[in-house]
Coordinates of C-alpha atoms and ligand atoms in Angstrom, one line a residue:
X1 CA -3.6 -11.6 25.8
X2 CA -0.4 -9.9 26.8
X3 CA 1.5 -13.3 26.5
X4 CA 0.2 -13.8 22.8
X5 CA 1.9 -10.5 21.9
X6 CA 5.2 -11.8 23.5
X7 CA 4.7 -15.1 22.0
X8 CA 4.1 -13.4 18.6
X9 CA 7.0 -11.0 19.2
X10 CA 9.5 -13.9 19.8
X11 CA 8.4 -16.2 17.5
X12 CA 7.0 -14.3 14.5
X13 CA 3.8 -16.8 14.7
X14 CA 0.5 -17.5 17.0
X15 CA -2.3 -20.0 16.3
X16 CA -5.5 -19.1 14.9
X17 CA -7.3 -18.5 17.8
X18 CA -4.9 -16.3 19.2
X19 CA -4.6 -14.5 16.6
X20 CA -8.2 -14.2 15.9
X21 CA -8.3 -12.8 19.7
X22 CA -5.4 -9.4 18.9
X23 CA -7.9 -9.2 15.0
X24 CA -10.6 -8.3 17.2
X25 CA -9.8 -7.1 20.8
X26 CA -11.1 -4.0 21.7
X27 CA -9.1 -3.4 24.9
X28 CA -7.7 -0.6 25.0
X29 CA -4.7 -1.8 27.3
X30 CA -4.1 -4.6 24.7
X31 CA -4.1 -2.2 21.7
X32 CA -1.8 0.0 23.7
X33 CA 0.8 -2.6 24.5
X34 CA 0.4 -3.9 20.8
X35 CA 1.9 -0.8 19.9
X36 CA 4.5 -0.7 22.3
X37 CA 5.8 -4.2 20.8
X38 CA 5.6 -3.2 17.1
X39 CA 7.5 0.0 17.9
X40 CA 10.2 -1.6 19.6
X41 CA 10.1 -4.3 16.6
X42 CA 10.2 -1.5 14.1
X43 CA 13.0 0.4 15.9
X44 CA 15.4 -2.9 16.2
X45 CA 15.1 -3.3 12.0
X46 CA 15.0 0.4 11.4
X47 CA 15.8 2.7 14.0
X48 CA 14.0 6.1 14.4
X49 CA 13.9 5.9 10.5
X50 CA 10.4 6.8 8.7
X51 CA 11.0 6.3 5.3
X52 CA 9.3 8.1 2.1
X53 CA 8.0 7.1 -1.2
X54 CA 7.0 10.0 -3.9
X55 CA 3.4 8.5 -5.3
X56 CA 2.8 9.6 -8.9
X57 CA -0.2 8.4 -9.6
X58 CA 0.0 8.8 -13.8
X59 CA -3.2 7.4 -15.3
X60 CA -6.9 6.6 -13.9
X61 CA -7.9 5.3 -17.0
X62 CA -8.7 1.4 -15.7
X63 CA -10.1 -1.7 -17.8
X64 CA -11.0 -3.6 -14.7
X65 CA -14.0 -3.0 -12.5
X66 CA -13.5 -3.9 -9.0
X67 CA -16.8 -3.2 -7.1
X68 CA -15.1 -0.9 -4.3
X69 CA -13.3 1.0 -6.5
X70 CA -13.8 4.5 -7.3
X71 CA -11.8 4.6 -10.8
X72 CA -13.5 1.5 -12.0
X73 CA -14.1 1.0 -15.4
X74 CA -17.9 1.6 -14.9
X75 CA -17.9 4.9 -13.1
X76 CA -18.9 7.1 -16.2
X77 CA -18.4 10.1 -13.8
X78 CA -14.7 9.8 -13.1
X79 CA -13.1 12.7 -15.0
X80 CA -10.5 10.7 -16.9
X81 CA -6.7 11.5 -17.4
X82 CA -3.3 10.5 -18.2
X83 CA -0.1 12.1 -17.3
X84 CA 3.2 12.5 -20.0
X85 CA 6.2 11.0 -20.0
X86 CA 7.0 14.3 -19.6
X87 CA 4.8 15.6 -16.7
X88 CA 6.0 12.2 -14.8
X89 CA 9.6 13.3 -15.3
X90 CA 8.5 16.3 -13.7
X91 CA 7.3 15.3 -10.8
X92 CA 10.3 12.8 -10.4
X93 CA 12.3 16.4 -10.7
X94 CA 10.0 18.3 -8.0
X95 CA 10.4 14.9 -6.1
X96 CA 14.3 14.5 -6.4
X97 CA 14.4 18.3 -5.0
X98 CA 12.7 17.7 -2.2
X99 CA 14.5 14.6 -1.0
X100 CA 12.6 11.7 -2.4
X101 CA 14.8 8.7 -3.7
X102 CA 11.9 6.5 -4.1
X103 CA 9.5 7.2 -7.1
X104 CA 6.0 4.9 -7.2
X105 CA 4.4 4.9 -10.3
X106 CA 0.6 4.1 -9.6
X107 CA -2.2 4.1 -12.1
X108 CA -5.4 2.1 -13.0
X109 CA -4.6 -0.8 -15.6
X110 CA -4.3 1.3 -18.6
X111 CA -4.1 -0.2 -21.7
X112 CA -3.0 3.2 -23.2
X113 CA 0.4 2.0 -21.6
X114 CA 2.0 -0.4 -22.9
X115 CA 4.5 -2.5 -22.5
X116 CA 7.0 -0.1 -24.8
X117 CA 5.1 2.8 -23.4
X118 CA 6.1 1.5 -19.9
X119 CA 9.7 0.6 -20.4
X120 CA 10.3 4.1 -22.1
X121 CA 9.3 5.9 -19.1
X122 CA 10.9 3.5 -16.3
X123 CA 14.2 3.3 -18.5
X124 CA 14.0 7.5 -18.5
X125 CA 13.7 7.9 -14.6
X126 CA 16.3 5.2 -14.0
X127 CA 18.9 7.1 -16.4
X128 CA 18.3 10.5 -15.0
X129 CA 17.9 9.5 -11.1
X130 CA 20.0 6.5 -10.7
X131 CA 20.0 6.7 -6.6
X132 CA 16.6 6.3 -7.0
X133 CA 14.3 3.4 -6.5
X134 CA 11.1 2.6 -8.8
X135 CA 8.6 1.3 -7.6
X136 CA 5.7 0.6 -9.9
X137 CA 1.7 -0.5 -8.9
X138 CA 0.0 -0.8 -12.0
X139 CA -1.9 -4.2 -11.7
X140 CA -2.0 -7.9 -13.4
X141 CA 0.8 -8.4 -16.3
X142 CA 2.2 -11.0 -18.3
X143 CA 5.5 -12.4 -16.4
X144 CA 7.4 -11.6 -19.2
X145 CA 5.8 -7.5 -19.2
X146 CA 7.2 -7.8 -15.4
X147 CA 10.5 -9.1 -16.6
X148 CA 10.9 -6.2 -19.2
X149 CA 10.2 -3.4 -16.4
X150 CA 12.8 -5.0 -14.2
X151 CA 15.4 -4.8 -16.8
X152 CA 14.3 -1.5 -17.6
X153 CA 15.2 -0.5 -13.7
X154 CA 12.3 -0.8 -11.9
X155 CA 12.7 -2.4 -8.2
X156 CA 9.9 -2.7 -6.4
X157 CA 6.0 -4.1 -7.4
X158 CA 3.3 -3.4 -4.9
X159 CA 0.3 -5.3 -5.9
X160 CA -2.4 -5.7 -2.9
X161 CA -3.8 -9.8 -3.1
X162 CA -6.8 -7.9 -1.8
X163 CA -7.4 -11.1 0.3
X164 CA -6.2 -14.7 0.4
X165 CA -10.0 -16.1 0.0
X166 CA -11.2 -17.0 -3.4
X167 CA -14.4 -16.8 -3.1
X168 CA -14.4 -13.9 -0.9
X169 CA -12.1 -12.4 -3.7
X170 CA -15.4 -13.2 -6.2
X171 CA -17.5 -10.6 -3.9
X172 CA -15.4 -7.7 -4.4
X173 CA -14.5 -8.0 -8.0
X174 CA -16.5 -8.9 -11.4
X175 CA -16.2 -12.4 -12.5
X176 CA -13.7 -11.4 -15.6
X177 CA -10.5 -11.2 -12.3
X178 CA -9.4 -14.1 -11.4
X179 CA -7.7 -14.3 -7.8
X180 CA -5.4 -17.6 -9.2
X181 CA -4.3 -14.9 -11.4
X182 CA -3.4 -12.4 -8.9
X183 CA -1.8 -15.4 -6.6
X184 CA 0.6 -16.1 -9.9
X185 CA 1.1 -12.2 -10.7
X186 CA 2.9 -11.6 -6.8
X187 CA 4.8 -15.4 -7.8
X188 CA 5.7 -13.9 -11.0
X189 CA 7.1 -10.9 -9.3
X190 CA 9.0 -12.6 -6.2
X191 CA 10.5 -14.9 -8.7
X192 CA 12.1 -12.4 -11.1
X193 CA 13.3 -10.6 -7.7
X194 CA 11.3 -7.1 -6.9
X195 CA 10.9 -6.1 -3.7
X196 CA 7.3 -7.0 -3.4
X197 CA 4.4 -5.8 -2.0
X198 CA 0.8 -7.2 -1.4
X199 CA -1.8 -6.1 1.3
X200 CA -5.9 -5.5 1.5
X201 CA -8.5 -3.6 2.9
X202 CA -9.8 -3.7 6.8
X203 CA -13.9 -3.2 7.2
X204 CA -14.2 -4.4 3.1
X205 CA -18.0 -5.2 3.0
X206 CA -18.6 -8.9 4.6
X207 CA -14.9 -9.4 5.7
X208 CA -14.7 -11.0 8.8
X209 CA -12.2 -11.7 11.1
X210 CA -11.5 -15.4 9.5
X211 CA -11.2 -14.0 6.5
X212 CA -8.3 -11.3 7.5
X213 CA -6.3 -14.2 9.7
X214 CA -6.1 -15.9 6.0
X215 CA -4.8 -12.9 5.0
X216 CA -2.2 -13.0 7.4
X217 CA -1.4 -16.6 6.7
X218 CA -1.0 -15.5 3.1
X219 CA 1.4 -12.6 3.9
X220 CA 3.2 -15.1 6.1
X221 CA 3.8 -17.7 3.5
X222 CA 4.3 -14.7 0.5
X223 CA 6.9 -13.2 3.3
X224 CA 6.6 -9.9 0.9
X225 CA 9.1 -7.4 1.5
X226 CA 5.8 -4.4 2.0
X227 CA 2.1 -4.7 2.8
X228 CA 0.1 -2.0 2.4
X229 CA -3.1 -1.9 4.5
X230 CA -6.0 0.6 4.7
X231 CA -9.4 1.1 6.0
X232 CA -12.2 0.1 3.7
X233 CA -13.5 3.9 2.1
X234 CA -16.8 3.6 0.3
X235 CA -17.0 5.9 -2.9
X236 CA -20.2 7.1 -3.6
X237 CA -20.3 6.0 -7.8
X238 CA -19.5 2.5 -6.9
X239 CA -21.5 -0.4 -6.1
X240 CA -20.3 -0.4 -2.4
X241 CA -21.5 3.3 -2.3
X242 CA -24.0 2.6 1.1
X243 CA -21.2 0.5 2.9
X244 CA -20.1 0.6 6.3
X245 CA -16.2 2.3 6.3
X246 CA -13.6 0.0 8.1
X247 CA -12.5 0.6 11.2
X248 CA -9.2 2.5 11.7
X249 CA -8.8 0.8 15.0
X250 CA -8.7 -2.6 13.4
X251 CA -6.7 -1.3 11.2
X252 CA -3.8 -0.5 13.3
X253 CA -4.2 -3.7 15.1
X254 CA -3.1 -5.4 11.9
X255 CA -0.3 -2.9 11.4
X256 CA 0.9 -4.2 14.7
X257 CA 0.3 -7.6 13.9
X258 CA 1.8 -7.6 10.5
X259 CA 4.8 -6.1 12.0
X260 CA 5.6 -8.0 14.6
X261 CA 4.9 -11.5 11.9
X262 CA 7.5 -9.5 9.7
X263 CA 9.8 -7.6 11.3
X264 CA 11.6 -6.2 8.8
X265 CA 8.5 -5.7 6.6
X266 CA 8.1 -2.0 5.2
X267 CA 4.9 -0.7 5.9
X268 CA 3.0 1.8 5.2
X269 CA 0.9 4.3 6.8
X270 CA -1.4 4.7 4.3
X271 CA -3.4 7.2 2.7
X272 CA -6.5 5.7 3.7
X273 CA -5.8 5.7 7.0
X274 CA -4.9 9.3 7.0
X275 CA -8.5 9.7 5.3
X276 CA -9.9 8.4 8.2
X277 CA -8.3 9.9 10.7
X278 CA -6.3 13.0 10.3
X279 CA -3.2 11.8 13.0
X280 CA -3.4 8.5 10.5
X281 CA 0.5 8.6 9.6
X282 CA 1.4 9.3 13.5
X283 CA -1.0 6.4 14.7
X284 CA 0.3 4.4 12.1
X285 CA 3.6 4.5 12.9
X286 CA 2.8 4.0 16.5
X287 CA 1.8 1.0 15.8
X288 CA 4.5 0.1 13.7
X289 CA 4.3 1.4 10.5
X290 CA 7.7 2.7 9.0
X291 CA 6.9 4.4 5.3
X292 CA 4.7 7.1 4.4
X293 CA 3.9 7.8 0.6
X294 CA 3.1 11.3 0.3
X295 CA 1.7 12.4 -3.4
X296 CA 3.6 14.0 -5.9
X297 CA 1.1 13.9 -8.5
X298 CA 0.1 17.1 -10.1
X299 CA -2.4 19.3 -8.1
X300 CA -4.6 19.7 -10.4
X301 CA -5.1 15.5 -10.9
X302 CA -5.2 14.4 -7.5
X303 CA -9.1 14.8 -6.9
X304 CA -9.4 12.7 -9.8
X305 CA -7.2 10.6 -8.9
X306 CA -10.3 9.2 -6.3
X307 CA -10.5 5.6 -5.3
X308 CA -12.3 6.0 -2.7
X309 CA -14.6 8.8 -0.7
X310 CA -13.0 12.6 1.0
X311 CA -9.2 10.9 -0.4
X312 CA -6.8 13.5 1.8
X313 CA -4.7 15.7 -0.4
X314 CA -3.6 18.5 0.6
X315 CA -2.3 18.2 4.1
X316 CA 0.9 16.1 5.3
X317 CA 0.5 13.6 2.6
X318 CA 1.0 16.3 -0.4
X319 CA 4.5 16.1 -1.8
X320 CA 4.9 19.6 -1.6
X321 CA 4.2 19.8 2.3
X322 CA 7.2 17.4 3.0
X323 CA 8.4 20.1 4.9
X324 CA 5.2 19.9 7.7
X325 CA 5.7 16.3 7.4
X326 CA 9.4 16.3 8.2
X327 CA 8.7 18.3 11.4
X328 CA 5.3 16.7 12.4
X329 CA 7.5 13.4 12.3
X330 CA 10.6 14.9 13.9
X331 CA 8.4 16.4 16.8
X332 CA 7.6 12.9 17.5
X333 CA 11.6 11.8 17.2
X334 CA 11.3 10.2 14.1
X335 CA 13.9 11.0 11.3
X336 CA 13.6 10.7 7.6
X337 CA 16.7 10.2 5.9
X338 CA 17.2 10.8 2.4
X339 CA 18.0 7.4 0.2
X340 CA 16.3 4.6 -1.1
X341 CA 14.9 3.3 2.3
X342 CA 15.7 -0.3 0.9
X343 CA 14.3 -3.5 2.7
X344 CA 16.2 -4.6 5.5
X345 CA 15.9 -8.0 6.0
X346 CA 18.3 -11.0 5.0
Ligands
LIG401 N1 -11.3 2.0 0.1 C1 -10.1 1.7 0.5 N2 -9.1 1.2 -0.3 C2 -9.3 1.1 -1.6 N3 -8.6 0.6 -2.6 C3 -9.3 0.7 -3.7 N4 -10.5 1.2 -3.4 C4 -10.6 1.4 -2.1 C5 -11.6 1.9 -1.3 N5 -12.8 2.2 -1.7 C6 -7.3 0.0 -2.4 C7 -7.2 -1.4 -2.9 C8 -6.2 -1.2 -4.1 C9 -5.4 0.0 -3.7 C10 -4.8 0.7 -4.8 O1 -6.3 0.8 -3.0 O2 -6.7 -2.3 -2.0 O3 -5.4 -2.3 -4.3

């Protein structure tokens, strides 16, 4: 399996099968020298650089009701909230401060914001922190809604595809969400020129190996410029609340794999991941992530901001404990410069 890796490596591509082998292999060896490849991939397109992204997650108020997650529409238990322009210019500040030059505005698709609504806040943090990059995750929009936060300074658009199957798509959200919609939303965003993002959960209930090697054939012919992936985290208020968890193992196998299909590709270590295992961002990175998004949302918000089960919050990935991050990372000889941490490639 060693020679796939190479092959992989060198060309950016494998067949299915071989592929399908590195999705599932539980050899430790094979896992090991996975990691050694995506390393040395990361470190030729970014050198010791980890870069980080400030997460403000500003609403959980969410019209849709996709059946894993926990801020669904129909979870009548999730304590609801919405941040100001004002409290999100304050944790931009706090951000700033601390060295962050990349802001991600997250939330539930929240009707409360609207297009104005939206352009008012991204056109205030793109006066006040011009070094800065936005980034914003806030769901399915009309091209031209994408168009107007663009011009209004945002960047970047992470939007996960969730996965490239349609009808695997129809068993983890309602039938009112469309994936041809969500296919034409990351289009949408490519075309107008963000950086874009897509990604999707490892261990989601009835995924299966086929179903994530479409996934990376989608990332493949997307080419995004980030992919975020996590482990699978039921929440207990959602329909997937008896589900198995995904496997952090697998997980990192597809960090690997993404990275050495992309090499350039910014990539998180992700929350989730951390969730699941607390040396998360250090594993991830191992095996090739490059980005970690720590949380600079209000203390008080961030257990309710919960999407899934036990979300980590106060540890490495708080905002305010970039400091412990900083030297976790740095103990391992990783540095974390202070700019935009733009993409690389091209
Ligand atoms: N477990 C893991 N990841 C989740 N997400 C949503 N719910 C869960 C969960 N229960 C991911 C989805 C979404 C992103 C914001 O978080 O992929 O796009």
């Amino acid at each position: 399996m060693r020679n796939i890796i190479q092959k992989l490596m060198r060309t950016q591509d494998a067949s299915d099968q071989e592929l399908l082998q590195l999705i599932q292999t539980e050899n430790r060896e094979i896992e090991q020298y996975l990691s050694v490849c995506a390393t040395q991939v990361r470190e030729r397109s970014y050198g010791n650089h980890i870069y980080i992204r400030g997460l403000i997650e500003f609403t959980n108020y969410c019209k849709n009701d996709c059946l894993y997650c926990g801020i669904r529409r129909s979870n009548a238990h999730a304590y609801r909230y919405r941040l100001t322009k004002e409290e999100i210019l304050s944790c931009c500040h706090m951000g700033y401060a601390a060295g962050f030059r990349t802001f991600v505005l997250q939330g539930g698709e929240d009707p409360w914001f609207t297009e104005a609504r939206m352009v008012d806040i991204i056109s205030a943090i793109h006066k006040k922190y011009p070094d800065c990059a936005i980034t914003l995750s806030i769901g399915e929009k009309s091209k031209s809604e994408y168009q107007s936060y663009f011009d209004a300074g945002a960047n970047r658009y992470l939007l996960r595809h969730e996965t490239a199957n349609e009808s695997y798509y129809g068993i983890l959200h309602p039938r009112d969400m469309q994936w041809k919609v969500r296919m034409q939303c990351l289009q949408d965003l490519k075309e107008i020129g963000y950086q874009v993002g897509c990604g999707m959960m490892v261990g989601s209930p009835k995924q299966t190996p086929e179903l994530l090697l479409e996934d990376l054939r989608y990332i493949q012919s997307l080419q995004p410029h980030m992919v975020g992936i996590g482990p699978f985290l039921p929440h207990h208020d959602t329909p997937f609340r008896m589900e198995h968890t995904g496997s952090a193992k697998q997980t990192l196998r597809l960090l690997s794999i993404v990275r050495l299909m992309l090499p350039h590709v910014l990539l998180p270590a992700t929350t989730a991941l951390k969730t699941k295992r607390s040396d998360g961002h250090i594993k991830g990175i191992a095996f090739g992530a490059n980005v970690i998004m720590p949380n600079l949302s209000p203390q008080e918000v961030r257990k309710k901001y919960m999407i899934y089960d036990n979300k980590a919050i106060s540890g490495e990935e708080a905002g305010e404990q970039i400091l412990m991050l900083k030297h976790t990372l740095q103990a391992h000889g990783y540095d974390v410069p202070c700019h935009r941490g733009d993409w690389k490639g091209d």
